[in-house]
PDB file of C-alpha atoms (C1' of nucleotides) in Angstrom:
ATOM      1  CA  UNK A  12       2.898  28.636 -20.423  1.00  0.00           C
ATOM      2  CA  UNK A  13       2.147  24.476 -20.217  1.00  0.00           C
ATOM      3  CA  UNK A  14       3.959  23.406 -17.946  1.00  0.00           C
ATOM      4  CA  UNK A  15       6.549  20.591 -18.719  1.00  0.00           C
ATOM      5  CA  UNK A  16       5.007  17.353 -17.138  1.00  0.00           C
ATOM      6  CA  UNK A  17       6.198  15.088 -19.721  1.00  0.00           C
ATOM      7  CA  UNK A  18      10.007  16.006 -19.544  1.00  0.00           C
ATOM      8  CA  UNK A  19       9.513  15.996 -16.102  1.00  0.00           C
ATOM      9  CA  UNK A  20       8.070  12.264 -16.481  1.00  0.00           C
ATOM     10  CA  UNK A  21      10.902  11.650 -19.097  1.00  0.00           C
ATOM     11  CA  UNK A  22      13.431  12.717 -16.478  1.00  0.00           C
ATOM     12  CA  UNK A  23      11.648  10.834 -13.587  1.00  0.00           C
ATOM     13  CA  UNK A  24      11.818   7.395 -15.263  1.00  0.00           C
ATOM     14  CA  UNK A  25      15.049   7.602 -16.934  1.00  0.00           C
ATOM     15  CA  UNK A  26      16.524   8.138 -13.617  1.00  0.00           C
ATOM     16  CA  UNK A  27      14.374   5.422 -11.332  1.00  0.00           C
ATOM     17  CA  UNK A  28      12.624   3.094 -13.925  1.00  0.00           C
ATOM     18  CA  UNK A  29       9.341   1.565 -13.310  1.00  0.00           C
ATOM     19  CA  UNK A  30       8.031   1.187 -10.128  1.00  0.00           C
ATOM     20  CA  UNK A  31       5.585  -1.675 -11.024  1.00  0.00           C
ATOM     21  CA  UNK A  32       3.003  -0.281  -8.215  1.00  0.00           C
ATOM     22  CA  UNK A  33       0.634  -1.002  -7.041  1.00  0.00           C
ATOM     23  CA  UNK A  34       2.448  -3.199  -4.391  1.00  0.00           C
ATOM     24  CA  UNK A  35      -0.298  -5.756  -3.795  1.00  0.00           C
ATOM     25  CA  UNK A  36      -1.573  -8.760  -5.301  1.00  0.00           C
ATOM     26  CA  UNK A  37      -4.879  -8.037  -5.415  1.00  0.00           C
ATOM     27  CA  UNK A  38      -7.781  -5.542  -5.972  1.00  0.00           C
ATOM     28  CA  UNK A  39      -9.316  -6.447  -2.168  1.00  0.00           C
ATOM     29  CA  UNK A  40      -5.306  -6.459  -0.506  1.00  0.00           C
ATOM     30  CA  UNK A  41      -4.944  -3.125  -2.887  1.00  0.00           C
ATOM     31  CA  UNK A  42      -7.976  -1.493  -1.116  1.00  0.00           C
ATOM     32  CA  UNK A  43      -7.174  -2.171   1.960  1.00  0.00           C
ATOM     33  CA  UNK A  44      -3.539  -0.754   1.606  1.00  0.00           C
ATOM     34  CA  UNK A  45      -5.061   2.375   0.593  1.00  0.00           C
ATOM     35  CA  UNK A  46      -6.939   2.727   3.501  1.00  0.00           C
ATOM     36  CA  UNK A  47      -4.004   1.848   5.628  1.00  0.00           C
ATOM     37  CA  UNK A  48      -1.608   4.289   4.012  1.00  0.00           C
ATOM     38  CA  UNK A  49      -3.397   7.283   4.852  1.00  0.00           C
ATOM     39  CA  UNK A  50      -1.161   9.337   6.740  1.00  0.00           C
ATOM     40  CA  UNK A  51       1.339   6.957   7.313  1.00  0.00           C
ATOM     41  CA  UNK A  52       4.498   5.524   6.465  1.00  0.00           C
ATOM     42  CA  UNK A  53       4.555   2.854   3.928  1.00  0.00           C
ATOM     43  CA  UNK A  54       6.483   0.631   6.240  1.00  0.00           C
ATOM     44  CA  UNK A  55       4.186   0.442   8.912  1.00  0.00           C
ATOM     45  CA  UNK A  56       1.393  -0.455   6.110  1.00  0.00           C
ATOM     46  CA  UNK A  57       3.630  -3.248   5.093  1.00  0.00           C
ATOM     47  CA  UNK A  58       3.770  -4.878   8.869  1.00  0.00           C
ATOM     48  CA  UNK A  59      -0.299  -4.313   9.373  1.00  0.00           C
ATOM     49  CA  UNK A  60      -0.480  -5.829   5.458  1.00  0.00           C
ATOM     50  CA  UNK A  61       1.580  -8.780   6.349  1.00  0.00           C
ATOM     51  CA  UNK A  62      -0.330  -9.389   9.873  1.00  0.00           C
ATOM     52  CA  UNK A  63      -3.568  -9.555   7.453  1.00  0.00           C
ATOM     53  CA  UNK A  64      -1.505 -11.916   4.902  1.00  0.00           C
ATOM     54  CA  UNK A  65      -0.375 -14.469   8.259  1.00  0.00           C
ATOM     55  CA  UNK A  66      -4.516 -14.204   9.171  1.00  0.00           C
ATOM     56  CA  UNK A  67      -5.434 -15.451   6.043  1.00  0.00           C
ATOM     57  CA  UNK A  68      -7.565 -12.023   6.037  1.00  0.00           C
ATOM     58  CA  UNK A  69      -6.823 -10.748   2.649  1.00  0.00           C
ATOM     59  CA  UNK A  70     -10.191 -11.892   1.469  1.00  0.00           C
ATOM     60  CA  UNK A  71     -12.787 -10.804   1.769  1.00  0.00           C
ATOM     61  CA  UNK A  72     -15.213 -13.552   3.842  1.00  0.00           C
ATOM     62  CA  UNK A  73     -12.434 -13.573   6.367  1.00  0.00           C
ATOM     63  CA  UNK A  74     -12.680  -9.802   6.643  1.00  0.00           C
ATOM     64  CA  UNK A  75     -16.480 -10.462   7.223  1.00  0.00           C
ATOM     65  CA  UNK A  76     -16.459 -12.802   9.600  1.00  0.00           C
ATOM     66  CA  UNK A  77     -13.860 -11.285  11.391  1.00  0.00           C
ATOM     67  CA  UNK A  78     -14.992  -8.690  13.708  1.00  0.00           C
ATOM     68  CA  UNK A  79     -13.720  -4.819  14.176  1.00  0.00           C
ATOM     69  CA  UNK A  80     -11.773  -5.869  17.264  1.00  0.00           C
ATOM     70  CA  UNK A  81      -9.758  -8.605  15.088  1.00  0.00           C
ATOM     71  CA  UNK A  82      -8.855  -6.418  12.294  1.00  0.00           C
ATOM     72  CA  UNK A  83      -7.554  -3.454  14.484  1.00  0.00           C
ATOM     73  CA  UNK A  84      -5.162  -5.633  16.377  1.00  0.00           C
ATOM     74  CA  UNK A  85      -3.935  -7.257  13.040  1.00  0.00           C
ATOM     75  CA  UNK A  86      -3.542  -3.720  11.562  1.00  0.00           C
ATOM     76  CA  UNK A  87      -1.943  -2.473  14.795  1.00  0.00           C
ATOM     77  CA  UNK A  88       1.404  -1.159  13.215  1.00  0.00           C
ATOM     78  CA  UNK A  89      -0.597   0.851  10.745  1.00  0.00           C
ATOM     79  CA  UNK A  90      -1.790   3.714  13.191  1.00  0.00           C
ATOM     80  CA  UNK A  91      -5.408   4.953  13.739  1.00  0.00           C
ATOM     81  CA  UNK A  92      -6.634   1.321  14.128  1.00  0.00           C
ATOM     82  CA  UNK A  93      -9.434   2.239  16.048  1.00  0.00           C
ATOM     83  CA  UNK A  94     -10.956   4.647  12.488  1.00  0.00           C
ATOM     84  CA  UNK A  95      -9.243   2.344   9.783  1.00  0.00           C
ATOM     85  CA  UNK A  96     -10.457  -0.938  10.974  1.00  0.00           C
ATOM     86  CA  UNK A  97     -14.179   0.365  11.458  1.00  0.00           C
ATOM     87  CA  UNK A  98     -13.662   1.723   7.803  1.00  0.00           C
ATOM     88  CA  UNK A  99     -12.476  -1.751   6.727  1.00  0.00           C
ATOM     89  CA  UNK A 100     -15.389  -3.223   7.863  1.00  0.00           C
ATOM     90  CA  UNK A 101     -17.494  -0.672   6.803  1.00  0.00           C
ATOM     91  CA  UNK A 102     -16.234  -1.323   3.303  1.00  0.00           C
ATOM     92  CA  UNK A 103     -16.534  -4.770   3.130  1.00  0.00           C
ATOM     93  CA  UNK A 104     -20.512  -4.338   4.454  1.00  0.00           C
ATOM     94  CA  UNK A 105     -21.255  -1.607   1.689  1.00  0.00           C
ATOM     95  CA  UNK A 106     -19.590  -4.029  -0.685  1.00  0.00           C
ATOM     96  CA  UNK A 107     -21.632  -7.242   0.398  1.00  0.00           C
ATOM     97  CA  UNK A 108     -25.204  -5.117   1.095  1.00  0.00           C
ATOM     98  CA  UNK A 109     -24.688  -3.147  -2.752  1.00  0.00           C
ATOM     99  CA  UNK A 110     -22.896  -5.634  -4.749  1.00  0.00           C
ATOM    100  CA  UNK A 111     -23.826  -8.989  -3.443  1.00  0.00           C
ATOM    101  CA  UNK A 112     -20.202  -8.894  -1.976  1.00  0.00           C
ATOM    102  CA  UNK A 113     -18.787  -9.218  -5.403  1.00  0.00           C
ATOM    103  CA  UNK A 114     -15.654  -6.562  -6.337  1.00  0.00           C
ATOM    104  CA  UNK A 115     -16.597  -7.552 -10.180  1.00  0.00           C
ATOM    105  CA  UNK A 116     -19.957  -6.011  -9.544  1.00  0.00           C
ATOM    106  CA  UNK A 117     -18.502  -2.870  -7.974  1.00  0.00           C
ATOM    107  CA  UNK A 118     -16.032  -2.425 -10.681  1.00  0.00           C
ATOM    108  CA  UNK A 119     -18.441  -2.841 -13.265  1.00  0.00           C
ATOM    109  CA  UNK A 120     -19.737   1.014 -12.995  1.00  0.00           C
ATOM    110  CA  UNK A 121     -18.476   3.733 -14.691  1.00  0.00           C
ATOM    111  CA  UNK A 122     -16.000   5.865 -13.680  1.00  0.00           C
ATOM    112  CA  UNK A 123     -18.005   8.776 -12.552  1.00  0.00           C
ATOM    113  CA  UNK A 124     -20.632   6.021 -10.726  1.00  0.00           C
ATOM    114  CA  UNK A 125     -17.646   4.865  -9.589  1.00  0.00           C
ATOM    115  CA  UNK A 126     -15.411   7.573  -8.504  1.00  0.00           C
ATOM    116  CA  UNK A 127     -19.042   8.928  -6.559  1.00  0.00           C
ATOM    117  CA  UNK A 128     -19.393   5.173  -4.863  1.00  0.00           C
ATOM    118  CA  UNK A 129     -16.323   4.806  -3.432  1.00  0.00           C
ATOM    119  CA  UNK A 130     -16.172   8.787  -1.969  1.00  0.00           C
ATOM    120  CA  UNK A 131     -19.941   7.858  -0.099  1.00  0.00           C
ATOM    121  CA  UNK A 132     -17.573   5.045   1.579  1.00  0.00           C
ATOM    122  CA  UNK A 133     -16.541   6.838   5.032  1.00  0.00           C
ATOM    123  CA  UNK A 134     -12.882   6.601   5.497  1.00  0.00           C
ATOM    124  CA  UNK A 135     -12.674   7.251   1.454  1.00  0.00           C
ATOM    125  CA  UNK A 136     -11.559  10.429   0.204  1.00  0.00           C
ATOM    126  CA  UNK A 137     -10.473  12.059  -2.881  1.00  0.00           C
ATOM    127  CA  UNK A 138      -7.184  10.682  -2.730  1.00  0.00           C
ATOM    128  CA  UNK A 139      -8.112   7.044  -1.566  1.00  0.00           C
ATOM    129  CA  UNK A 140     -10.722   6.950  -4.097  1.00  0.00           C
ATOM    130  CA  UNK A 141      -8.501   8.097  -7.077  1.00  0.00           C
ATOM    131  CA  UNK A 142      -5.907   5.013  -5.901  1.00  0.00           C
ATOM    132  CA  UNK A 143      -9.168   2.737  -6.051  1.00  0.00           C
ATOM    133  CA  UNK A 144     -10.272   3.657  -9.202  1.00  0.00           C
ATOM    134  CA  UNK A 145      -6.166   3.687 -11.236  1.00  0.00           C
ATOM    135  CA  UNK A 146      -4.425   1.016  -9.362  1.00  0.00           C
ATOM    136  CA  UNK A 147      -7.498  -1.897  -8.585  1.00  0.00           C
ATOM    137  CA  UNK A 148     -10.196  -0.370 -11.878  1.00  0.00           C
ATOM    138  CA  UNK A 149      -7.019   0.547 -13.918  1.00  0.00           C
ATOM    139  CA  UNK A 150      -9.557   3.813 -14.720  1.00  0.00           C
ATOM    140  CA  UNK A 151      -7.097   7.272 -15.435  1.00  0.00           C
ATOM    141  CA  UNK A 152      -7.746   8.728 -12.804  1.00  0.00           C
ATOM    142  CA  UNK A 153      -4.678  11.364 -11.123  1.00  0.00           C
ATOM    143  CA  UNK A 154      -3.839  10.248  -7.595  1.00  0.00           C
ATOM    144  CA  UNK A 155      -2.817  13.360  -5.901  1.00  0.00           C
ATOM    145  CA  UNK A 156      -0.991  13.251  -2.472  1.00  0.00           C
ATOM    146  CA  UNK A 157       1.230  15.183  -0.294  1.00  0.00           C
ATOM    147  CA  UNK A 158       4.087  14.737  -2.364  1.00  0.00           C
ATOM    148  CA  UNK A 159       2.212  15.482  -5.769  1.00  0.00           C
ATOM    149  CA  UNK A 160       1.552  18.693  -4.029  1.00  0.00           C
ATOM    150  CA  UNK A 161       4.691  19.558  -2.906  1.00  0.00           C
ATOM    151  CA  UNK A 162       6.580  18.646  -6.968  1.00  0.00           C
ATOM    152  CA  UNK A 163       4.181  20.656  -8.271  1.00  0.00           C
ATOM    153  CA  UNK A 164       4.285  24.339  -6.254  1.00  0.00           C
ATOM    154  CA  UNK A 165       8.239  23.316  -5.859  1.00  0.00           C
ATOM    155  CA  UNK A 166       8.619  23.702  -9.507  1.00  0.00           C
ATOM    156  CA  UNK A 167       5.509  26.625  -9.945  1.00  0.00           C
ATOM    157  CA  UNK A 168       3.386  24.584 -11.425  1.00  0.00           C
ATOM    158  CA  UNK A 169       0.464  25.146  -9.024  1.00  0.00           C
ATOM    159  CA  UNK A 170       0.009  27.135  -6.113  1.00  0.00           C
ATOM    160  CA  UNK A 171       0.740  26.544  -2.142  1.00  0.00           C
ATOM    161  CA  UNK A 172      -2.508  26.354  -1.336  1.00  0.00           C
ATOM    162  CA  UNK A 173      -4.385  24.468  -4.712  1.00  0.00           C
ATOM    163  CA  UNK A 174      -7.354  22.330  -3.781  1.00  0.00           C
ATOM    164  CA  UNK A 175      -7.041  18.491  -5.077  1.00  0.00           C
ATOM    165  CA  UNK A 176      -8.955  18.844  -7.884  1.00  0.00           C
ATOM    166  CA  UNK A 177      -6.864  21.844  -9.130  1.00  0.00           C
ATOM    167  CA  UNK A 178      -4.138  19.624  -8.696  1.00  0.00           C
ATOM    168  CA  UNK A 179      -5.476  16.782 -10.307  1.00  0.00           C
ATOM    169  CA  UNK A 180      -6.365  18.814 -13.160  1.00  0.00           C
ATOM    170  CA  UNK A 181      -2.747  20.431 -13.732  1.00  0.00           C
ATOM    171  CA  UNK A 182      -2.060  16.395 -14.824  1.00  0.00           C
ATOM    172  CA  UNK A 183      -5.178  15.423 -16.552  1.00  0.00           C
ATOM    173  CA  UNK A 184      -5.414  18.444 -18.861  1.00  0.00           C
ATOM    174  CA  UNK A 185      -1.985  18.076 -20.056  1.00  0.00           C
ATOM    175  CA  UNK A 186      -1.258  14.385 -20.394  1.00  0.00           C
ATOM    176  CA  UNK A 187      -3.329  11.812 -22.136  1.00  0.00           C
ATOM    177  CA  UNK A 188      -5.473   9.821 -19.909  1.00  0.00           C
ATOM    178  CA  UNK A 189      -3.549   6.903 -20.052  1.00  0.00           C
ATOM    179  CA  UNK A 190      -3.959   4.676 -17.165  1.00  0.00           C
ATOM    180  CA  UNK A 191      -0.022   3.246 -17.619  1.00  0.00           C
ATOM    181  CA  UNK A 192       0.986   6.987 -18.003  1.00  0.00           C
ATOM    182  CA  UNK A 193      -0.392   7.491 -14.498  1.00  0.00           C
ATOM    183  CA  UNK A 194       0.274   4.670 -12.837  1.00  0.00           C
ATOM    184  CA  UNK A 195       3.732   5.395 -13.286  1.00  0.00           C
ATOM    185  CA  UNK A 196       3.768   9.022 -13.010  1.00  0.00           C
ATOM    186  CA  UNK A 197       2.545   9.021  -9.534  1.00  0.00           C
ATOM    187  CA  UNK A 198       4.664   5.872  -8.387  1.00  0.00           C
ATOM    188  CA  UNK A 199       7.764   8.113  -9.733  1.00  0.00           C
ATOM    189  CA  UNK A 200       6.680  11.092  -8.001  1.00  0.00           C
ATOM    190  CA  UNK A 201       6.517   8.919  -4.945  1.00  0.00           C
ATOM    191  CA  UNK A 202       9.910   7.472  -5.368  1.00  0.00           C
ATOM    192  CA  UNK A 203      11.366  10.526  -6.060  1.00  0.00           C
ATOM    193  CA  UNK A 204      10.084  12.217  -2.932  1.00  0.00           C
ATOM    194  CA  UNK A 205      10.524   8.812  -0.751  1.00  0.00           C
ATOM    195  CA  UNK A 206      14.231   7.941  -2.127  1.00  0.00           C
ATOM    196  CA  UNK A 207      16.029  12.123  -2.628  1.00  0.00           C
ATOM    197  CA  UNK A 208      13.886  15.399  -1.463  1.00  0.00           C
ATOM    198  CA  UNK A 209      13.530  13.730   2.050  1.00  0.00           C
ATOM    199  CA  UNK A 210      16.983  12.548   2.227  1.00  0.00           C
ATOM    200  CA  UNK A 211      19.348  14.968   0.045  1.00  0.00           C
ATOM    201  CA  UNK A 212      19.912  18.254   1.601  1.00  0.00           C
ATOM    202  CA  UNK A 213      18.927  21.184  -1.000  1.00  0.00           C
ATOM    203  CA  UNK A 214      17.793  18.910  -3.830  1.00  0.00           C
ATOM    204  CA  UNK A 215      21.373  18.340  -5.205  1.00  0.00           C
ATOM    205  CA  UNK A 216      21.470  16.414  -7.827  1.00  0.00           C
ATOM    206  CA  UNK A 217      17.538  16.374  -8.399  1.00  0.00           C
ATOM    207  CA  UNK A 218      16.521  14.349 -11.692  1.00  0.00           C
ATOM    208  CA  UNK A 219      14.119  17.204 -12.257  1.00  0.00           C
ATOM    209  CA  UNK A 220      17.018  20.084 -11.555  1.00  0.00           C
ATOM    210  CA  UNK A 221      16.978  20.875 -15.106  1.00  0.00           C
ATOM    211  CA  UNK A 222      13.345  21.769 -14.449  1.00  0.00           C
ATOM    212  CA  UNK A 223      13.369  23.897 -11.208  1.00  0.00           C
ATOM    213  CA  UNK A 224      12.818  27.804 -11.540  1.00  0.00           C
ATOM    214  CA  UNK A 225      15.692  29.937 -11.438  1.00  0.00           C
ATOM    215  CA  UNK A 226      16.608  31.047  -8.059  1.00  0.00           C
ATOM    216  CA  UNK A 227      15.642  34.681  -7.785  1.00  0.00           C
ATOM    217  CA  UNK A 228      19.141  37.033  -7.554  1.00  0.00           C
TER     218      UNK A 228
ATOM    219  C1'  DC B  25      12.745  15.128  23.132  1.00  0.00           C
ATOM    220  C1'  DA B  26      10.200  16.730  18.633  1.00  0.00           C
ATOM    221  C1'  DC B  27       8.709  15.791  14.109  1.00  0.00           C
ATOM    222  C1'  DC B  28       7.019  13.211  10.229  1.00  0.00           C
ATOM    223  C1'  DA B  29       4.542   9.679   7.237  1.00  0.00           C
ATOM    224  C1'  DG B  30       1.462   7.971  -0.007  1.00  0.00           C
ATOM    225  C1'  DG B  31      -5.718  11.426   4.732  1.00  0.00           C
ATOM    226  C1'  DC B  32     -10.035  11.683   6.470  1.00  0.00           C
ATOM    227  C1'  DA B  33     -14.207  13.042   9.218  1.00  0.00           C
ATOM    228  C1'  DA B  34     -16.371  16.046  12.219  1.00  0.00           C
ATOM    229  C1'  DG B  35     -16.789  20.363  14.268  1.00  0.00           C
ATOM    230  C1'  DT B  36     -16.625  25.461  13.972  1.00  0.00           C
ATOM    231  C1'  DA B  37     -17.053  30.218  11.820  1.00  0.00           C
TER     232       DA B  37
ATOM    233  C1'  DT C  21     -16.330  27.451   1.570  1.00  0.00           C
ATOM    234  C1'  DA C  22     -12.236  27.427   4.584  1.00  0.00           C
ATOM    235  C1'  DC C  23      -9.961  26.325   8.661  1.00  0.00           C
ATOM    236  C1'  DT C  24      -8.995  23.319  13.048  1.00  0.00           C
ATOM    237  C1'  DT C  25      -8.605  19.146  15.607  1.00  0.00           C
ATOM    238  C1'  DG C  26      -8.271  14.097  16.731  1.00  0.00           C
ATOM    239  C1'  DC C  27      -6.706   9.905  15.262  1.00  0.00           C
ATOM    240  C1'  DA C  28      -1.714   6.340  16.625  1.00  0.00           C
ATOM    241  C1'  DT C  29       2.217   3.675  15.332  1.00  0.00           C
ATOM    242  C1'  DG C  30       7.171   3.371  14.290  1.00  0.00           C
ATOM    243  C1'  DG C  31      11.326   5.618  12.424  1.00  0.00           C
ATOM    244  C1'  DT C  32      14.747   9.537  12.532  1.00  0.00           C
TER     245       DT C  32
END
DNA sequence: CACCAGGCAAGTA
DNA sequence: TACTTGCATGGT
């Protein structure tokens, strides 16, 4: 049996609306909050984000000249300065020494080049990559996180244990690959995680309740 | 006090 | 391939 993604989607936007993600205003500030996000609470992003913003180090000489030092005091409220500001500046070298420090340049490979660029970047994974390549290449790519994980073996849809790419394949073999389809699907599946299962006791009143197996008797 | 949050790399078996 | 551990702050 398919499973029902789009109702689910149906159900997920009629209920929140769109989220309009990604939350930054541009590709080099949208990098850099995926980096900062791993692991970590969206609100402490937001203070190391706005410490970078007050710097003037949302661009990308500043995050040159600046050195490693700098950048993890700035990014302070993020957690794991120490690895995400030598990743930061990692990124920013790769960027200058491969693509003449131009993010037009980058963005100009394919999506597999891509996808295989931005995974050799330590500090990148699978899920940091797949952010890169929807929310600052607008490629359709899946982003698959914690919460992703946890919908889909809530509802039986995957396993406990699926790898990301099983994951990221429930989505792209049953939905077009639209990048506005999964933009907003994964903002929604954020929100919905974010905003009611980590709040509401028992999922009462889940938007996707109409989806959830039956309880077994 | 413990536990968690929009992961990842490095080490081990 | 599959599992374990360290990384670090701020909120509940």
């Amino acid at each position: 049996m398919t499973p029902p993604l789009r109702q689910a989607y149906g159900l997920l936007l009629a209920r929140f609306g769109p989220q309009h993600w990604w939350p930054a205003q541009t590709r080099l500030e949208m990098m850099l909050g995926a980096i900062l996000t791993q692991n970590t609470s969206w609100t402490n992003v937001a203070k190391a984000i706005a410490h970078l913003r007050r710097n003037h180090a949302l661009q990308f000489d500043a995050l040159e000249r600046a050195t490693q030092e700098q950048i993890a005091e700035w990014i302070r409220p993020a957690g794991y300065f120490n690895q995400k500001s030598g990743y930061i500046k990692n990124m920013v070298g790769t960027i200058r020494e491969r693509f003449g420090g131009s993010l037009n340049t980058l963005f100009a490979l394919d999506t597999p080049a891509l996808r295989k660029e931005l995974l050799s970047w330590k500090g990148v994974g699978p899920e940091t990559a797949d952010s890169i390549l929807l929310y600052a290449a607008k490629r359709p790519a899946f982003v698959v996180d914690a919460y992703t994980k946890r919908v889909g073996s809530r509802h039986g849809w995957i396993g406990e244990k699926a790898t990301y790419d099983e994951v990221a394949r429930l989505f792209t073999d049953h939905l077009p690959g639209d990048v506005a389809l999964f933009n907003e699907y994964h903002a929604l599946i954020v929100r919905l995680c974010k905003e009611h299962c980590n709040t509401q006791p028992k999922c009462a009143g889940c938007p996707l309740e109409p989806l959830l197996p039956k309880p077994p008797r």
